[in-house]
Amino acid sequence: MTALQKGDNFPSGVTFDYIPHTNDKTSINTCGVPIKYDASKEFASKKIILVAVPGAFTGTCSEKHLPGYITNLTRFKEKGVDQIAVIAYNDAYVMSAWGKAQGVQNDDIIFLSDTNVSFSKNLGWLKGERTARYALIVDHGKVVYAEKEPAREVTVSSADAVLAELA
Amino acid sequence: MADKVHHPSSLPELQALMSSTTYVAVDFFADWCPPCKQIAPIWTKLAEQHTVPGQLAFAKVNVDHAQDVARAYRVTAMPTFMFFKEGKQVAVHGQAMIQGADPRAIMAAAEKLNGLAKKRAAEA
């Protein structure tokens, strides 16, 4: 059980569950089906921000943490970020609904479930039985930033903090 | 009266249908998905109206029961409608697949396929 540090390679064999975004028109309904997201494979060829939050739809996560990433998306893209992956303890259905509730309408920000919290558990970054609050910058398989919140506030894992790390 | 919709429960079954019929239109659904239930009677009716033996068949695939099929076609939202000609996915009216219970798009696709199927039947 080792936390990731700047300079580490992103571990292999990491997968999450998620429901990919579909183009729902307001008069059309679709039911999503979770599929596996091979993070190790995807992260090897992209510049990704991985943000972990304790819970979808919860107060701080919905009001103080995630919105920073949504509003700053353009700035992230300007710094070469391909995608932002948000993970939490919730299942893929809840994560998908949270993304829709937050108004995310494409794949720039994806909502993944840390199934059985296995990834966060391997890092040792849990909050009770939930995922803790942390952020990683993974650039083509290399961990460039890995910080876990020391307390309840959103500081080192906030969008602003992560943006500052992206040269 | 048996409905004309095929219910392949495995990839080999679906592939057999695709080998025997030029055009196959597939409805990927799940029992627990309300929009799928909404569209089901429409699919049955389209099968009644537009099936052309050997040329156009309508099928429904239950993604929970026929998981190999759902995985092979990477179905991630239900209902998803896909269209195949000689076993290969094709676009009808510019759409290779329709995601969601969109009656008008589905009916338009079925009619277009029926027209193509009838032409081939006449030429055969």
mmCIF file of C-alpha atoms in Angstrom:
data_model
loop_
_atom_site.group_PDB
_atom_site.id
_atom_site.type_symbol
_atom_site.label_atom_id
_atom_site.label_comp_id
_atom_site.label_asym_id
_atom_site.label_seq_id
_atom_site.Cartn_x
_atom_site.Cartn_y
_atom_site.Cartn_z
ATOM 1 C CA MET A 1 0.000 0.000 0.000
ATOM 2 C CA THR A 2 2.012 2.916 -1.279
ATOM 3 C CA ALA A 3 0.866 6.382 -2.130
ATOM 4 C CA LEU A 4 1.920 7.627 -5.523
ATOM 5 C CA GLN A 5 4.549 10.308 -5.628
ATOM 6 C CA LYS A 6 5.758 12.755 -8.195
ATOM 7 C CA GLY A 7 8.038 10.867 -10.546
ATOM 8 C CA ASP A 8 6.354 7.487 -10.173
ATOM 9 C CA ASN A 9 4.900 5.625 -13.100
ATOM 10 C CA PHE A 10 1.168 5.272 -13.004
ATOM 11 C CA PRO A 11 0.530 1.664 -11.994
ATOM 12 C CA SER A 12 -0.543 -0.928 -14.531
ATOM 13 C CA GLY A 13 -3.769 -2.872 -14.371
ATOM 14 C CA VAL A 14 -5.874 -0.007 -13.005
ATOM 15 C CA THR A 15 -9.474 -0.091 -14.227
ATOM 16 C CA PHE A 16 -12.591 1.800 -13.242
ATOM 17 C CA ASP A 17 -16.260 1.368 -14.156
ATOM 18 C CA TYR A 18 -18.112 4.102 -15.930
ATOM 19 C CA ILE A 19 -20.991 4.950 -18.195
ATOM 20 C CA PRO A 20 -19.729 6.869 -21.214
ATOM 21 C CA HIS A 21 -21.461 10.068 -22.185
ATOM 22 C CA THR A 22 -24.184 9.660 -24.809
ATOM 23 C CA ASN A 23 -25.853 12.419 -26.757
ATOM 24 C CA ASP A 24 -29.204 12.568 -25.045
ATOM 25 C CA LYS A 25 -31.647 14.984 -26.558
ATOM 26 C CA THR A 26 -34.140 16.189 -24.013
ATOM 27 C CA SER A 27 -36.953 14.166 -25.516
ATOM 28 C CA ILE A 28 -34.939 10.961 -25.718
ATOM 29 C CA ASN A 29 -34.179 8.637 -22.878
ATOM 30 C CA THR A 30 -31.345 6.205 -22.665
ATOM 31 C CA CYS A 31 -30.325 3.846 -19.881
ATOM 32 C CA GLY A 32 -26.586 3.639 -19.451
ATOM 33 C CA VAL A 33 -24.609 0.479 -18.980
ATOM 34 C CA PRO A 34 -21.300 0.592 -17.114
ATOM 35 C CA ILE A 35 -18.204 -0.527 -18.955
ATOM 36 C CA LYS A 36 -14.594 -0.873 -17.884
ATOM 37 C CA TYR A 37 -12.269 2.054 -18.310
ATOM 38 C CA ASP A 38 -8.689 0.862 -18.618
ATOM 39 C CA ALA A 39 -6.996 3.753 -16.875
ATOM 40 C CA SER A 40 -3.484 2.368 -17.166
ATOM 41 C CA LYS A 41 -3.914 2.063 -20.921
ATOM 42 C CA GLU A 42 -5.654 5.424 -21.417
ATOM 43 C CA PHE A 43 -3.296 7.386 -19.174
ATOM 44 C CA ALA A 44 -0.256 6.079 -21.034
ATOM 45 C CA SER A 45 -1.112 8.174 -24.063
ATOM 46 C CA LYS A 46 -2.722 11.244 -22.522
ATOM 47 C CA LYS A 47 -2.239 14.075 -20.055
ATOM 48 C CA ILE A 48 -4.903 13.452 -17.452
ATOM 49 C CA ILE A 49 -5.992 15.014 -14.188
ATOM 50 C CA LEU A 50 -7.412 12.396 -11.839
ATOM 51 C CA VAL A 51 -9.480 13.979 -9.090
ATOM 52 C CA ALA A 52 -10.871 11.849 -6.296
ATOM 53 C CA VAL A 53 -13.750 12.989 -4.138
ATOM 54 C CA PRO A 54 -15.399 11.276 -1.196
ATOM 55 C CA GLY A 55 -18.880 11.314 -2.663
ATOM 56 C CA ALA A 56 -20.959 12.310 -5.658
ATOM 57 C CA PHE A 57 -23.734 14.775 -4.882
ATOM 58 C CA THR A 58 -22.225 15.580 -1.458
ATOM 59 C CA GLY A 59 -21.827 19.184 -0.324
ATOM 60 C CA THR A 60 -18.158 20.057 -0.629
ATOM 61 C CA CYS A 61 -17.632 17.854 -3.667
ATOM 62 C CA SER A 62 -20.533 19.342 -5.577
ATOM 63 C CA GLU A 63 -20.168 22.898 -4.466
ATOM 64 C CA LYS A 64 -16.532 23.554 -3.762
ATOM 65 C CA HIS A 65 -14.492 20.945 -5.568
ATOM 66 C CA LEU A 66 -15.933 19.829 -8.889
ATOM 67 C CA PRO A 67 -17.220 23.212 -10.145
ATOM 68 C CA GLY A 68 -13.658 24.574 -10.222
ATOM 69 C CA TYR A 69 -12.761 21.927 -12.757
ATOM 70 C CA ILE A 70 -15.820 22.543 -14.876
ATOM 71 C CA THR A 71 -15.388 26.298 -15.046
ATOM 72 C CA ASN A 72 -11.643 26.060 -15.668
ATOM 73 C CA LEU A 73 -11.878 23.396 -18.342
ATOM 74 C CA THR A 74 -10.653 25.699 -21.106
ATOM 75 C CA ARG A 75 -7.620 26.681 -19.071
ATOM 76 C CA PHE A 76 -6.816 23.034 -18.458
ATOM 77 C CA LYS A 77 -7.065 22.300 -22.142
ATOM 78 C CA GLU A 78 -4.808 25.229 -22.941
ATOM 79 C CA LYS A 79 -2.193 23.572 -20.748
ATOM 80 C CA GLY A 80 -2.424 20.399 -22.797
ATOM 81 C CA VAL A 81 -4.717 18.389 -20.529
ATOM 82 C CA ASP A 82 -6.614 15.823 -22.593
ATOM 83 C CA GLN A 83 -9.170 14.842 -20.027
ATOM 84 C CA ILE A 84 -10.210 15.204 -16.420
ATOM 85 C CA ALA A 85 -11.266 11.988 -14.708
ATOM 86 C CA VAL A 86 -13.300 12.334 -11.540
ATOM 87 C CA ILE A 87 -13.480 9.280 -9.327
ATOM 88 C CA ALA A 88 -15.391 8.486 -6.189
ATOM 89 C CA TYR A 89 -16.603 5.668 -4.030
ATOM 90 C CA ASN A 90 -20.059 5.694 -5.716
ATOM 91 C CA ASP A 91 -21.066 3.207 -8.398
ATOM 92 C CA ALA A 92 -20.972 4.025 -12.086
ATOM 93 C CA TYR A 93 -24.691 4.813 -12.280
ATOM 94 C CA VAL A 94 -24.426 7.469 -9.570
ATOM 95 C CA MET A 95 -21.247 8.900 -11.102
ATOM 96 C CA SER A 96 -22.945 9.136 -14.486
ATOM 97 C CA ALA A 97 -25.965 10.886 -12.986
ATOM 98 C CA TRP A 98 -23.720 13.299 -11.074
ATOM 99 C CA GLY A 99 -21.944 14.271 -14.261
ATOM 100 C CA LYS A 100 -25.266 14.959 -15.949
ATOM 101 C CA ALA A 101 -26.549 16.852 -12.910
ATOM 102 C CA GLN A 102 -23.459 19.051 -13.028
ATOM 103 C CA GLY A 103 -24.175 19.796 -16.658
ATOM 104 C CA VAL A 104 -21.168 18.045 -18.170
ATOM 105 C CA GLN A 105 -22.161 17.303 -21.733
ATOM 106 C CA ASN A 106 -19.121 15.688 -23.280
ATOM 107 C CA ASP A 107 -16.104 13.525 -22.586
ATOM 108 C CA ASP A 108 -13.770 16.288 -21.445
ATOM 109 C CA ILE A 109 -14.669 15.422 -17.885
ATOM 110 C CA ILE A 110 -15.508 11.785 -17.239
ATOM 111 C CA PHE A 111 -17.008 10.312 -14.128
ATOM 112 C CA LEU A 112 -15.593 7.000 -13.029
ATOM 113 C CA SER A 113 -16.346 4.692 -10.176
ATOM 114 C CA ASP A 114 -13.412 3.477 -8.097
ATOM 115 C CA THR A 115 -14.939 0.005 -7.988
ATOM 116 C CA ASN A 116 -14.553 -1.472 -4.514
ATOM 117 C CA VAL A 117 -12.317 1.569 -3.845
ATOM 118 C CA SER A 118 -9.514 -0.703 -5.017
ATOM 119 C CA PHE A 119 -7.404 2.013 -6.619
ATOM 120 C CA SER A 120 -7.693 4.393 -3.655
ATOM 121 C CA LYS A 121 -7.099 1.525 -1.258
ATOM 122 C CA ASN A 122 -3.870 0.669 -3.052
ATOM 123 C CA LEU A 123 -2.746 4.237 -2.585
ATOM 124 C CA GLY A 124 -3.738 4.154 1.051
ATOM 125 C CA TRP A 125 -5.811 7.260 0.337
ATOM 126 C CA LEU A 126 -9.161 6.426 1.839
ATOM 127 C CA LYS A 127 -11.546 8.400 4.020
ATOM 128 C CA GLY A 128 -13.168 5.708 6.095
ATOM 129 C CA GLU A 129 -14.581 3.424 3.450
ATOM 130 C CA ARG A 130 -14.783 6.148 0.833
ATOM 131 C CA THR A 131 -12.230 7.538 -1.540
ATOM 132 C CA ALA A 132 -10.320 10.396 0.057
ATOM 133 C CA ARG A 133 -10.030 13.782 -1.620
ATOM 134 C CA TYR A 134 -6.942 13.962 -3.792
ATOM 135 C CA ALA A 135 -5.653 14.921 -7.204
ATOM 136 C CA LEU A 136 -3.092 13.429 -9.549
ATOM 137 C CA ILE A 137 -1.604 14.773 -12.732
ATOM 138 C CA VAL A 138 -0.596 11.857 -14.938
ATOM 139 C CA ASP A 139 1.315 12.857 -18.043
ATOM 140 C CA HIS A 140 1.650 9.976 -20.519
ATOM 141 C CA GLY A 141 1.946 7.430 -17.736
ATOM 142 C CA LYS A 142 4.157 9.496 -15.426
ATOM 143 C CA VAL A 143 2.804 10.884 -12.176
ATOM 144 C CA VAL A 144 3.695 14.564 -12.178
ATOM 145 C CA TYR A 145 1.646 15.606 -9.156
ATOM 146 C CA ALA A 146 0.039 13.614 -6.376
ATOM 147 C CA GLU A 147 -1.480 15.363 -3.414
ATOM 148 C CA LYS A 148 -4.064 14.329 -0.872
ATOM 149 C CA GLU A 149 -6.033 16.846 1.149
ATOM 150 C CA PRO A 150 -4.673 16.963 4.658
ATOM 151 C CA ALA A 151 -7.906 18.313 6.120
ATOM 152 C CA ARG A 152 -11.502 19.052 5.184
ATOM 153 C CA GLU A 153 -10.876 22.056 2.950
ATOM 154 C CA VAL A 154 -10.247 21.822 -0.779
ATOM 155 C CA THR A 155 -6.690 23.062 -1.176
ATOM 156 C CA VAL A 156 -4.019 20.931 -2.872
ATOM 157 C CA SER A 157 -6.579 19.038 -4.944
ATOM 158 C CA SER A 158 -8.474 22.079 -6.146
ATOM 159 C CA ALA A 159 -8.579 23.098 -9.791
ATOM 160 C CA ASP A 160 -6.535 26.208 -9.018
ATOM 161 C CA ALA A 161 -3.810 24.261 -7.257
ATOM 162 C CA VAL A 162 -3.581 21.743 -10.081
ATOM 163 C CA LEU A 163 -3.602 24.456 -12.742
ATOM 164 C CA ALA A 164 -0.697 26.137 -10.987
ATOM 165 C CA GLU A 165 1.253 22.878 -11.281
ATOM 166 C CA LEU A 166 0.748 22.701 -15.024
ATOM 167 C CA ALA A 167 3.503 24.793 -16.496
ATOM 168 C CA MET B 1 -49.612 -14.873 -33.954
ATOM 169 C CA ALA B 2 -45.881 -15.085 -33.371
ATOM 170 C CA ASP B 3 -44.140 -11.753 -33.744
ATOM 171 C CA LYS B 4 -41.611 -11.382 -36.513
ATOM 172 C CA VAL B 5 -38.867 -10.133 -34.211
ATOM 173 C CA HIS B 6 -35.893 -12.464 -33.835
ATOM 174 C CA HIS B 7 -34.424 -12.952 -30.374
ATOM 175 C CA PRO B 8 -30.824 -14.086 -30.751
ATOM 176 C CA SER B 9 -29.415 -14.942 -27.336
ATOM 177 C CA SER B 10 -25.789 -15.321 -28.340
ATOM 178 C CA LEU B 11 -23.266 -13.968 -30.798
ATOM 179 C CA PRO B 12 -23.321 -17.137 -32.967
ATOM 180 C CA GLU B 13 -27.117 -16.878 -33.203
ATOM 181 C CA LEU B 14 -26.969 -13.251 -34.279
ATOM 182 C CA GLN B 15 -24.217 -14.027 -36.764
ATOM 183 C CA ALA B 16 -26.313 -16.852 -38.217
ATOM 184 C CA LEU B 17 -29.153 -14.381 -38.744
ATOM 185 C CA MET B 18 -26.772 -11.957 -40.417
ATOM 186 C CA SER B 19 -25.541 -14.712 -42.747
ATOM 187 C CA SER B 20 -29.043 -15.649 -43.814
ATOM 188 C CA THR B 21 -30.463 -12.151 -44.209
ATOM 189 C CA THR B 22 -28.960 -9.231 -46.125
ATOM 190 C CA TYR B 23 -30.119 -6.460 -43.802
ATOM 191 C CA VAL B 24 -30.569 -6.919 -40.066
ATOM 192 C CA ALA B 25 -31.832 -4.206 -37.731
ATOM 193 C CA VAL B 26 -31.035 -4.850 -34.068
ATOM 194 C CA ASP B 27 -32.620 -3.370 -30.927
ATOM 195 C CA PHE B 28 -30.292 -3.737 -27.921
ATOM 196 C CA PHE B 29 -32.415 -3.514 -24.778
ATOM 197 C CA ALA B 30 -32.595 -4.388 -21.112
ATOM 198 C CA ASP B 31 -35.543 -5.577 -19.031
ATOM 199 C CA TRP B 32 -34.993 -2.882 -16.435
ATOM 200 C CA CYS B 33 -34.819 0.005 -18.858
ATOM 201 C CA PRO B 34 -38.052 2.040 -19.179
ATOM 202 C CA PRO B 35 -37.318 3.663 -22.559
ATOM 203 C CA CYS B 36 -36.776 0.159 -23.994
ATOM 204 C CA LYS B 37 -40.240 -0.845 -22.853
ATOM 205 C CA GLN B 38 -41.665 2.287 -24.486
ATOM 206 C CA ILE B 39 -40.127 1.488 -27.841
ATOM 207 C CA ALA B 40 -40.826 -2.291 -27.790
ATOM 208 C CA PRO B 41 -44.327 -2.188 -29.351
ATOM 209 C CA ILE B 42 -43.034 0.097 -32.093
ATOM 210 C CA TRP B 43 -40.212 -2.317 -32.912
ATOM 211 C CA THR B 44 -42.679 -5.212 -33.083
ATOM 212 C CA LYS B 45 -44.909 -3.235 -35.418
ATOM 213 C CA LEU B 46 -41.999 -2.275 -37.667
ATOM 214 C CA ALA B 47 -40.991 -5.933 -37.862
ATOM 215 C CA GLU B 48 -44.559 -6.801 -38.880
ATOM 216 C CA GLN B 49 -44.669 -4.156 -41.555
ATOM 217 C CA HIS B 50 -41.172 -4.241 -42.976
ATOM 218 C CA THR B 51 -39.676 -7.745 -42.668
ATOM 219 C CA VAL B 52 -38.625 -9.145 -46.047
ATOM 220 C CA PRO B 53 -37.633 -12.824 -45.717
ATOM 221 C CA GLY B 54 -33.988 -13.288 -46.636
ATOM 222 C CA GLN B 55 -33.496 -9.553 -47.098
ATOM 223 C CA LEU B 56 -34.558 -7.691 -43.955
ATOM 224 C CA ALA B 57 -34.988 -9.014 -40.452
ATOM 225 C CA PHE B 58 -35.610 -7.271 -37.152
ATOM 226 C CA ALA B 59 -33.956 -8.580 -33.991
ATOM 227 C CA LYS B 60 -33.938 -7.748 -30.312
ATOM 228 C CA VAL B 61 -30.958 -8.516 -28.099
ATOM 229 C CA ASN B 62 -31.286 -8.550 -24.319
ATOM 230 C CA VAL B 63 -27.927 -7.134 -23.187
ATOM 231 C CA ASP B 64 -28.089 -8.862 -19.802
ATOM 232 C CA HIS B 65 -28.785 -12.300 -21.284
ATOM 233 C CA ALA B 66 -26.643 -12.033 -24.397
ATOM 234 C CA GLN B 67 -23.633 -10.388 -22.847
ATOM 235 C CA ASP B 68 -21.261 -11.598 -25.556
ATOM 236 C CA VAL B 69 -23.300 -9.704 -28.127
ATOM 237 C CA ALA B 70 -23.528 -6.528 -26.048
ATOM 238 C CA ARG B 71 -19.771 -6.622 -25.484
ATOM 239 C CA ALA B 72 -18.950 -7.359 -29.112
ATOM 240 C CA TYR B 73 -20.886 -4.292 -30.230
ATOM 241 C CA ARG B 74 -19.853 -2.146 -27.247
ATOM 242 C CA VAL B 75 -23.405 -1.279 -26.295
ATOM 243 C CA THR B 76 -23.297 1.284 -23.503
ATOM 244 C CA ALA B 77 -26.747 2.822 -23.600
ATOM 245 C CA MET B 78 -30.154 1.294 -24.100
ATOM 246 C CA PRO B 79 -32.010 1.176 -26.259
ATOM 247 C CA THR B 80 -29.402 1.212 -29.026
ATOM 248 C CA PHE B 81 -30.411 0.380 -32.580
ATOM 249 C CA MET B 82 -27.818 -0.827 -35.067
ATOM 250 C CA PHE B 83 -28.121 -1.707 -38.715
ATOM 251 C CA PHE B 84 -26.180 -4.355 -40.581
ATOM 252 C CA LYS B 85 -25.755 -5.242 -44.229
ATOM 253 C CA GLU B 86 -24.171 -8.623 -44.941
ATOM 254 C CA GLY B 87 -22.918 -8.736 -41.372
ATOM 255 C CA LYS B 88 -21.239 -5.321 -41.391
ATOM 256 C CA GLN B 89 -22.575 -2.296 -39.546
ATOM 257 C CA VAL B 90 -23.931 0.329 -41.964
ATOM 258 C CA ALA B 91 -25.346 3.825 -41.641
ATOM 259 C CA VAL B 92 -28.986 4.403 -42.509
ATOM 260 C CA HIS B 93 -29.949 8.031 -43.109
ATOM 261 C CA GLY B 94 -26.440 8.903 -41.982
ATOM 262 C CA GLN B 95 -26.662 7.099 -38.634
ATOM 263 C CA ALA B 96 -24.804 3.869 -37.990
ATOM 264 C CA MET B 97 -26.637 3.599 -34.723
ATOM 265 C CA ILE B 98 -29.491 5.295 -32.923
ATOM 266 C CA GLN B 99 -29.156 5.680 -29.187
ATOM 267 C CA GLY B 100 -32.331 6.209 -27.248
ATOM 268 C CA ALA B 101 -36.028 5.700 -27.797
ATOM 269 C CA ASP B 102 -36.459 7.909 -30.868
ATOM 270 C CA PRO B 103 -39.559 6.575 -32.680
ATOM 271 C CA ARG B 104 -39.262 8.825 -35.709
ATOM 272 C CA ALA B 105 -35.605 8.015 -36.401
ATOM 273 C CA ILE B 106 -36.270 4.318 -35.955
ATOM 274 C CA MET B 107 -39.296 4.306 -38.238
ATOM 275 C CA ALA B 108 -37.413 6.254 -40.899
ATOM 276 C CA ALA B 109 -34.537 3.774 -40.758
ATOM 277 C CA ALA B 110 -36.890 0.784 -40.973
ATOM 278 C CA GLU B 111 -38.652 2.244 -43.997
ATOM 279 C CA LYS B 112 -35.392 2.968 -45.758
ATOM 280 C CA LEU B 113 -34.139 -0.562 -45.124
ATOM 281 C CA ASN B 114 -37.434 -1.988 -46.332
ATOM 282 C CA GLY B 115 -37.064 -0.095 -49.600
ATOM 283 C CA LEU B 116 -33.525 -1.410 -50.061
ATOM 284 C CA ALA B 117 -34.584 -4.941 -49.110
ATOM 285 C CA LYS B 118 -37.469 -5.004 -51.560
ATOM 286 C CA LYS B 119 -35.186 -3.831 -54.354
ATOM 287 C CA ARG B 120 -32.745 -6.645 -53.652
ATOM 288 C CA ALA B 121 -35.566 -9.176 -53.452
ATOM 289 C CA ALA B 122 -36.774 -8.036 -56.862
ATOM 290 C CA GLU B 123 -33.280 -8.318 -58.328
ATOM 291 C CA ALA B 124 -32.590 -11.728 -56.757
#
